[in-house]
mmCIF file of C-alpha atoms in Angstrom:
data_model
loop_
_atom_site.group_PDB
_atom_site.id
_atom_site.type_symbol
_atom_site.label_atom_id
_atom_site.label_comp_id
_atom_site.label_asym_id
_atom_site.label_seq_id
_atom_site.Cartn_x
_atom_site.Cartn_y
_atom_site.Cartn_z
ATOM 1 C CA UNK A 1 -6.956 -4.361 20.285
ATOM 2 C CA UNK A 2 -10.318 -5.838 21.245
ATOM 3 C CA UNK A 3 -8.689 -8.873 22.818
ATOM 4 C CA UNK A 4 -6.327 -6.629 24.760
ATOM 5 C CA UNK A 5 -9.339 -4.805 26.183
ATOM 6 C CA UNK A 6 -11.059 -8.024 27.257
ATOM 7 C CA UNK A 7 -7.958 -9.352 28.985
ATOM 8 C CA UNK A 8 -7.602 -6.001 30.718
ATOM 9 C CA UNK A 9 -11.120 -6.489 32.097
ATOM 10 C CA UNK A 10 -10.306 -9.970 33.260
ATOM 11 C CA UNK A 11 -7.279 -8.742 35.104
ATOM 12 C CA UNK A 12 -9.304 -5.907 36.547
ATOM 13 C CA UNK A 13 -11.398 -8.503 38.343
ATOM 14 C CA UNK A 14 -8.165 -9.815 39.841
ATOM 15 C CA UNK A 15 -7.849 -6.348 41.410
ATOM 16 C CA UNK A 16 -5.401 -4.813 38.974
ATOM 17 C CA UNK A 17 -6.006 -1.274 37.807
ATOM 18 C CA UNK A 18 -5.785 -0.556 34.069
ATOM 19 C CA UNK A 19 -2.593 1.372 34.756
ATOM 20 C CA UNK A 20 -1.012 -1.565 36.602
ATOM 21 C CA UNK A 21 -2.147 -3.875 33.856
ATOM 22 C CA UNK A 22 -0.459 -1.691 31.244
ATOM 23 C CA UNK A 23 2.833 -1.874 33.123
ATOM 24 C CA UNK A 24 2.359 -5.628 33.587
ATOM 25 C CA UNK A 25 1.626 -6.163 29.895
ATOM 26 C CA UNK A 26 4.599 -4.088 28.849
ATOM 27 C CA UNK A 27 6.843 -6.229 31.040
ATOM 28 C CA UNK A 28 5.559 -9.432 29.435
ATOM 29 C CA UNK A 29 5.629 -8.076 25.882
ATOM 30 C CA UNK A 30 8.198 -9.884 23.734
ATOM 31 C CA UNK A 31 11.013 -7.520 22.822
ATOM 32 C CA UNK A 32 10.603 -6.222 19.302
ATOM 33 C CA UNK A 33 13.753 -6.394 17.271
ATOM 34 C CA UNK A 34 13.639 -3.360 15.030
ATOM 35 C CA UNK A 35 16.682 -4.474 13.056
ATOM 36 C CA UNK A 36 15.279 -7.962 12.492
ATOM 37 C CA UNK A 37 11.942 -6.541 11.386
ATOM 38 C CA UNK A 38 13.696 -4.203 8.974
ATOM 39 C CA UNK A 39 15.721 -7.023 7.434
ATOM 40 C CA UNK A 40 12.578 -9.123 6.933
ATOM 41 C CA UNK A 41 10.726 -6.137 5.463
ATOM 42 C CA UNK A 42 13.658 -5.412 3.157
ATOM 43 C CA UNK A 43 13.931 -8.973 1.864
ATOM 44 C CA UNK A 44 10.215 -9.565 1.328
ATOM 45 C CA UNK A 45 9.534 -6.077 -0.043
ATOM 46 C CA UNK A 46 12.495 -6.310 -2.372
ATOM 47 C CA UNK A 47 11.397 -9.745 -3.551
ATOM 48 C CA UNK A 48 7.884 -8.506 -4.355
ATOM 49 C CA UNK A 49 9.394 -5.681 -6.399
ATOM 50 C CA UNK A 50 11.616 -8.165 -8.267
ATOM 51 C CA UNK A 51 8.498 -10.218 -9.076
ATOM 52 C CA UNK A 52 6.900 -7.007 -10.344
ATOM 53 C CA UNK A 53 9.962 -6.305 -12.464
ATOM 54 C CA UNK A 54 9.845 -9.810 -13.902
ATOM 55 C CA UNK A 55 6.172 -9.367 -14.857
ATOM 56 C CA UNK A 56 7.030 -6.016 -16.486
ATOM 57 C CA UNK A 57 9.820 -7.667 -18.492
ATOM 58 C CA UNK A 58 7.408 -10.356 -19.633
ATOM 59 C CA UNK A 59 4.969 -7.754 -20.930
ATOM 60 C CA UNK A 60 7.799 -5.779 -22.561
ATOM 61 C CA UNK A 61 9.362 -8.737 -24.326
ATOM 62 C CA UNK A 62 6.410 -10.977 -25.105
ATOM 63 C CA UNK A 63 3.851 -8.311 -25.979
ATOM 64 C CA UNK A 64 6.185 -5.588 -27.262
ATOM 65 C CA UNK A 65 5.061 -2.961 -24.784
ATOM 66 C CA UNK A 66 7.113 -0.010 -23.615
ATOM 67 C CA UNK A 67 7.951 -0.121 -19.894
ATOM 68 C CA UNK A 68 5.397 2.671 -19.328
ATOM 69 C CA UNK A 69 2.655 0.726 -21.103
ATOM 70 C CA UNK A 70 3.589 -2.363 -19.134
ATOM 71 C CA UNK A 71 3.174 -0.713 -15.737
ATOM 72 C CA UNK A 72 -0.636 -0.867 -15.692
ATOM 73 C CA UNK A 73 -0.927 -4.580 -16.572
ATOM 74 C CA UNK A 74 1.912 -5.306 -14.127
ATOM 75 C CA UNK A 75 0.014 -3.686 -11.278
ATOM 76 C CA UNK A 76 -3.149 -5.535 -12.297
ATOM 77 C CA UNK A 77 -1.343 -8.915 -12.307
ATOM 78 C CA UNK A 78 0.272 -8.208 -8.925
ATOM 79 C CA UNK A 79 -3.122 -7.294 -7.504
ATOM 80 C CA UNK A 80 -4.649 -10.470 -8.912
ATOM 81 C CA UNK A 81 -1.866 -12.547 -7.330
ATOM 82 C CA UNK A 82 -2.334 -10.731 -4.028
ATOM 83 C CA UNK A 83 -6.110 -11.276 -4.046
ATOM 84 C CA UNK A 84 -5.639 -14.995 -4.730
ATOM 85 C CA UNK A 85 -3.056 -15.329 -1.949
ATOM 86 C CA UNK A 86 -5.314 -13.371 0.426
ATOM 87 C CA UNK A 87 -8.256 -15.655 -0.409
ATOM 88 C CA UNK A 88 -6.105 -18.672 0.380
ATOM 89 C CA UNK A 89 -5.014 -17.096 3.657
ATOM 90 C CA UNK A 90 -1.359 -17.103 2.587
ATOM 91 C CA UNK A 91 -0.867 -13.356 2.335
ATOM 92 C CA UNK A 92 -1.831 -12.721 5.948
ATOM 93 C CA UNK A 93 0.718 -15.290 7.130
ATOM 94 C CA UNK A 94 3.314 -13.540 4.977
ATOM 95 C CA UNK A 95 2.268 -10.200 6.462
ATOM 96 C CA UNK A 96 2.838 -11.479 9.985
ATOM 97 C CA UNK A 97 6.373 -12.354 9.030
ATOM 98 C CA UNK A 98 7.242 -9.426 6.799
ATOM 99 C CA UNK A 99 5.436 -6.478 8.376
ATOM 100 C CA UNK A 100 5.850 -3.470 6.117
ATOM 101 C CA UNK A 101 7.603 -5.647 3.538
ATOM 102 C CA UNK A 102 4.252 -7.009 2.413
ATOM 103 C CA UNK A 103 2.164 -3.980 3.374
ATOM 104 C CA UNK A 104 3.990 -1.237 1.464
ATOM 105 C CA UNK A 105 3.936 -2.783 -2.056
ATOM 106 C CA UNK A 106 0.738 -2.429 -4.058
ATOM 107 C CA UNK A 107 -0.038 -6.053 -3.168
ATOM 108 C CA UNK A 108 -0.568 -4.911 0.426
ATOM 109 C CA UNK A 109 -3.087 -2.346 -0.798
ATOM 110 C CA UNK A 110 -4.991 -5.101 -2.596
ATOM 111 C CA UNK A 111 -4.657 -7.348 0.461
ATOM 112 C CA UNK A 112 -6.258 -4.720 2.713
ATOM 113 C CA UNK A 113 -9.212 -4.377 0.320
ATOM 114 C CA UNK A 114 -9.649 -8.092 -0.267
ATOM 115 C CA UNK A 115 -9.406 -9.086 3.375
ATOM 116 C CA UNK A 116 -11.911 -6.371 4.333
ATOM 117 C CA UNK A 117 -14.271 -7.658 1.631
ATOM 118 C CA UNK A 118 -13.922 -11.265 2.828
ATOM 119 C CA UNK A 119 -14.203 -10.365 6.493
ATOM 120 C CA UNK A 120 -17.476 -8.476 6.071
ATOM 121 C CA UNK A 121 -19.020 -10.877 3.552
ATOM 122 C CA UNK A 122 -21.362 -12.228 6.201
ATOM 123 C CA UNK A 123 -22.923 -8.762 6.613
ATOM 124 C CA UNK A 124 -24.165 -8.908 3.046
ATOM 125 C CA UNK A 125 -22.903 -8.012 -0.384
ATOM 126 C CA UNK A 126 -23.903 -4.354 -0.335
ATOM 127 C CA UNK A 127 -23.437 -3.215 3.241
ATOM 128 C CA UNK A 128 -20.734 -5.718 4.105
ATOM 129 C CA UNK A 129 -18.567 -6.102 1.018
ATOM 130 C CA UNK A 130 -19.440 -2.825 -0.681
ATOM 131 C CA UNK A 131 -19.384 -0.700 2.411
ATOM 132 C CA UNK A 132 -16.255 -2.069 4.051
ATOM 133 C CA UNK A 133 -13.918 -2.725 1.138
ATOM 134 C CA UNK A 134 -12.219 0.664 1.507
ATOM 135 C CA UNK A 135 -12.065 0.568 5.283
ATOM 136 C CA UNK A 136 -8.244 0.542 5.307
ATOM 137 C CA UNK A 137 -7.486 1.406 1.695
ATOM 138 C CA UNK A 138 -9.721 4.466 1.951
ATOM 139 C CA UNK A 139 -7.080 6.334 3.954
ATOM 140 C CA UNK A 140 -4.564 5.784 1.169
ATOM 141 C CA UNK A 141 -6.956 6.961 -1.548
ATOM 142 C CA UNK A 142 -8.233 9.981 0.382
ATOM 143 C CA UNK A 143 -4.806 11.278 1.392
ATOM 144 C CA UNK A 144 -3.292 10.488 -2.001
ATOM 145 C CA UNK A 145 -6.070 12.345 -3.808
ATOM 146 C CA UNK A 146 -5.949 15.377 -1.516
ATOM 147 C CA UNK A 147 -2.155 15.537 -1.778
ATOM 148 C CA UNK A 148 -2.303 15.205 -5.574
ATOM 149 C CA UNK A 149 -4.888 17.989 -5.686
ATOM 150 C CA UNK A 150 -2.683 20.370 -3.728
ATOM 151 C CA UNK A 151 0.421 19.494 -5.713
ATOM 152 C CA UNK A 152 -1.622 20.148 -8.865
ATOM 153 C CA UNK A 153 -2.813 23.507 -7.489
ATOM 154 C CA UNK A 154 0.759 24.529 -6.677
ATOM 155 C CA UNK A 155 1.823 23.685 -10.216
ATOM 156 C CA UNK A 156 -1.183 25.542 -11.611
ATOM 157 C CA UNK A 157 -0.288 28.672 -9.632
ATOM 158 C CA UNK A 158 3.382 28.444 -10.544
ATOM 159 C CA UNK A 159 2.470 27.686 -14.152
ATOM 160 C CA UNK A 160 4.699 24.627 -14.241
ATOM 161 C CA UNK A 161 2.104 21.912 -14.907
ATOM 162 C CA UNK A 162 2.840 18.987 -17.194
ATOM 163 C CA UNK A 163 6.060 17.367 -18.166
ATOM 164 C CA UNK B 1 20.897 -4.973 -13.460
ATOM 165 C CA UNK B 2 17.441 -3.419 -13.196
ATOM 166 C CA UNK B 3 16.408 -6.423 -11.110
ATOM 167 C CA UNK B 4 19.066 -5.645 -8.518
ATOM 168 C CA UNK B 5 18.051 -1.994 -8.280
ATOM 169 C CA UNK B 6 14.394 -3.020 -8.132
ATOM 170 C CA UNK B 7 15.215 -5.259 -5.176
ATOM 171 C CA UNK B 8 17.345 -2.686 -3.361
ATOM 172 C CA UNK B 9 15.092 0.349 -3.889
ATOM 173 C CA UNK B 10 11.849 -1.572 -3.288
ATOM 174 C CA UNK B 11 13.323 -3.147 -0.150
ATOM 175 C CA UNK B 12 14.547 0.230 1.077
ATOM 176 C CA UNK B 13 11.096 1.793 0.739
ATOM 177 C CA UNK B 14 9.648 -1.123 2.723
ATOM 178 C CA UNK B 15 12.284 -0.561 5.422
ATOM 179 C CA UNK B 16 11.141 3.078 5.678
ATOM 180 C CA UNK B 17 7.615 1.761 6.191
ATOM 181 C CA UNK B 18 8.828 -0.736 8.811
ATOM 182 C CA UNK B 19 10.667 2.023 10.695
ATOM 183 C CA UNK B 20 7.463 4.074 10.708
ATOM 184 C CA UNK B 21 5.703 1.029 12.236
ATOM 185 C CA UNK B 22 8.352 0.256 14.844
ATOM 186 C CA UNK B 23 10.054 3.527 15.711
ATOM 187 C CA UNK B 24 7.304 6.097 15.161
ATOM 188 C CA UNK B 25 4.626 3.538 16.281
ATOM 189 C CA UNK B 26 2.276 4.528 13.472
ATOM 190 C CA UNK B 27 -0.667 2.312 12.541
ATOM 191 C CA UNK B 28 -0.546 0.674 9.086
ATOM 192 C CA UNK B 29 -3.184 3.113 7.809
ATOM 193 C CA UNK B 30 -1.166 6.129 8.992
ATOM 194 C CA UNK B 31 2.005 4.685 7.477
ATOM 195 C CA UNK B 32 0.437 4.000 4.091
ATOM 196 C CA UNK B 33 -1.269 7.403 3.963
ATOM 197 C CA UNK B 34 2.042 9.107 4.820
ATOM 198 C CA UNK B 35 3.939 7.144 2.173
ATOM 199 C CA UNK B 36 1.362 8.028 -0.477
ATOM 200 C CA UNK B 37 1.615 11.718 0.405
ATOM 201 C CA UNK B 38 5.426 11.499 0.274
ATOM 202 C CA UNK B 39 5.197 9.893 -3.182
ATOM 203 C CA UNK B 40 2.847 12.654 -4.345
ATOM 204 C CA UNK B 41 5.195 15.391 -3.088
ATOM 205 C CA UNK B 42 8.236 13.739 -4.704
ATOM 206 C CA UNK B 43 6.440 13.659 -8.034
ATOM 207 C CA UNK B 44 5.468 17.295 -7.463
ATOM 208 C CA UNK B 45 9.190 18.034 -7.720
ATOM 209 C CA UNK B 46 9.369 15.818 -10.798
ATOM 210 C CA UNK B 47 11.727 13.388 -9.091
ATOM 211 C CA UNK B 48 9.675 10.179 -9.070
ATOM 212 C CA UNK B 49 9.904 9.452 -12.805
ATOM 213 C CA UNK B 50 13.721 9.394 -12.701
ATOM 214 C CA UNK B 51 13.513 6.940 -9.795
ATOM 215 C CA UNK B 52 11.234 4.634 -11.839
ATOM 216 C CA UNK B 53 13.616 4.895 -14.806
ATOM 217 C CA UNK B 54 16.419 3.865 -12.479
ATOM 218 C CA UNK B 55 14.779 1.182 -10.331
ATOM 219 C CA UNK B 56 11.842 -0.009 -12.434
ATOM 220 C CA UNK B 57 9.360 -1.973 -10.373
ATOM 221 C CA UNK B 58 11.382 -1.148 -7.245
ATOM 222 C CA UNK B 59 9.847 2.320 -7.462
ATOM 223 C CA UNK B 60 6.580 1.542 -9.242
ATOM 224 C CA UNK B 61 5.365 -1.330 -7.030
ATOM 225 C CA UNK B 62 5.520 0.305 -3.545
ATOM 226 C CA UNK B 63 2.506 2.378 -2.530
ATOM 227 C CA UNK B 64 4.498 5.616 -2.935
ATOM 228 C CA UNK B 65 4.064 5.194 -6.690
ATOM 229 C CA UNK B 66 0.312 5.449 -6.142
ATOM 230 C CA UNK B 67 0.815 9.035 -4.954
ATOM 231 C CA UNK B 68 3.136 9.573 -7.883
ATOM 232 C CA UNK B 69 0.543 8.279 -10.338
ATOM 233 C CA UNK B 70 -2.210 10.474 -8.868
ATOM 234 C CA UNK B 71 -0.067 13.603 -9.237
ATOM 235 C CA UNK B 72 1.120 12.500 -12.645
ATOM 236 C CA UNK B 73 -2.426 12.169 -13.940
ATOM 237 C CA UNK B 74 -3.345 15.584 -12.518
ATOM 238 C CA UNK B 75 -0.290 17.325 -14.017
ATOM 239 C CA UNK B 76 -0.586 15.705 -17.441
ATOM 240 C CA UNK B 77 -4.244 16.662 -17.616
ATOM 241 C CA UNK B 78 -3.438 20.163 -16.330
ATOM 242 C CA UNK B 79 -1.077 20.503 -19.226
ATOM 243 C CA UNK B 80 -3.493 19.274 -21.887
ATOM 244 C CA UNK B 81 -6.873 20.630 -20.751
ATOM 245 C CA UNK B 82 -6.130 23.495 -18.371
ATOM 246 C CA UNK B 83 -7.056 24.083 -14.739
ATOM 247 C CA UNK B 84 -9.942 21.576 -14.647
ATOM 248 C CA UNK B 85 -7.328 18.881 -15.251
ATOM 249 C CA UNK B 86 -6.285 19.127 -11.606
ATOM 250 C CA UNK B 87 -9.638 17.527 -10.752
ATOM 251 C CA UNK B 88 -10.342 15.422 -13.816
ATOM 252 C CA UNK B 89 -6.874 13.962 -14.255
ATOM 253 C CA UNK B 90 -6.151 12.658 -10.760
ATOM 254 C CA UNK B 91 -7.448 9.121 -11.307
ATOM 255 C CA UNK B 92 -6.479 8.841 -14.954
ATOM 256 C CA UNK B 93 -3.283 6.870 -14.462
ATOM 257 C CA UNK B 94 -4.292 4.916 -11.359
ATOM 258 C CA UNK B 95 -7.515 3.563 -12.771
ATOM 259 C CA UNK B 96 -5.963 0.173 -13.504
ATOM 260 C CA UNK B 97 -4.782 -0.393 -9.924
ATOM 261 C CA UNK B 98 -7.937 0.762 -8.174
ATOM 262 C CA UNK B 99 -10.336 -0.911 -10.605
ATOM 263 C CA UNK B 100 -8.408 -4.190 -10.522
ATOM 264 C CA UNK B 101 -8.335 -4.176 -6.731
ATOM 265 C CA UNK B 102 -12.072 -3.479 -6.473
ATOM 266 C CA UNK B 103 -13.096 -6.030 -9.116
ATOM 267 C CA UNK B 104 -10.846 -8.874 -7.945
ATOM 268 C CA UNK B 105 -11.678 -8.279 -4.279
ATOM 269 C CA UNK B 106 -15.393 -8.295 -5.051
ATOM 270 C CA UNK B 107 -15.119 -11.515 -7.058
ATOM 271 C CA UNK B 108 -13.082 -13.071 -4.255
ATOM 272 C CA UNK B 109 -15.778 -12.127 -1.744
ATOM 273 C CA UNK B 110 -18.363 -13.814 -3.978
ATOM 274 C CA UNK B 111 -16.404 -17.011 -4.437
ATOM 275 C CA UNK B 112 -14.387 -17.574 -1.280
ATOM 276 C CA UNK B 113 -15.999 -18.963 1.847
ATOM 277 C CA UNK B 114 -14.621 -16.956 4.764
ATOM 278 C CA UNK B 115 -12.819 -19.083 7.306
ATOM 279 C CA UNK B 116 -13.887 -19.103 10.924
#
């Protein structure tokens, strides 16, 4: 976004109004293939879920866990993998290719936290890393928590809480 | 067989996210927040657990399961310890995911030299 703004200013000097620039940029924008993006998202997202399933099976068979017990360690392992790939710069390349396919799985959640932490490292450990880690993931946590609260309240009122 | 369903269901949820990016032109943050809320509402109707039974990691790995887990913790705690459970139970199930993400990300920030 920032780079878009700076190019807009440059073109402004070449006597192009922001409105004209917008039209100009839209004309030059590469056409986005929605179908192609969806196929990529489907393949990569599906593959990440298969990896998750494989990790679950490992925990179930090697450590005699129930599938429910295995879900927490599975998520932790996926997050660890995602953080390592983010640190190596691999996950962001994958994200450019896969779009939502790498953003929607829990690995994308970890990626958003890890990349924010790495990006703001130079601002210090407390203000930079601590303060910015939830910059993107915060939206997920806030809206998830508020939604869960209201769903819980509805169940409390209806008297249908608990399975 | 569960691997196939994990692939298909997980992929399908990602396609929903991609359509929200491309067709509705939502930002990633808006998309993720919406998906989490959808997951929470689905679990409110008690329909997310059956999906996990059916598709395994295909349902438990996408971010929608985060909403499901938040609601699940709240409802389980509501059942066992009454109304306060709505507040105290929310993060009970999701602790592993959030804690792991915070700890690993922090360690990565300590160790990794940022590029550029």
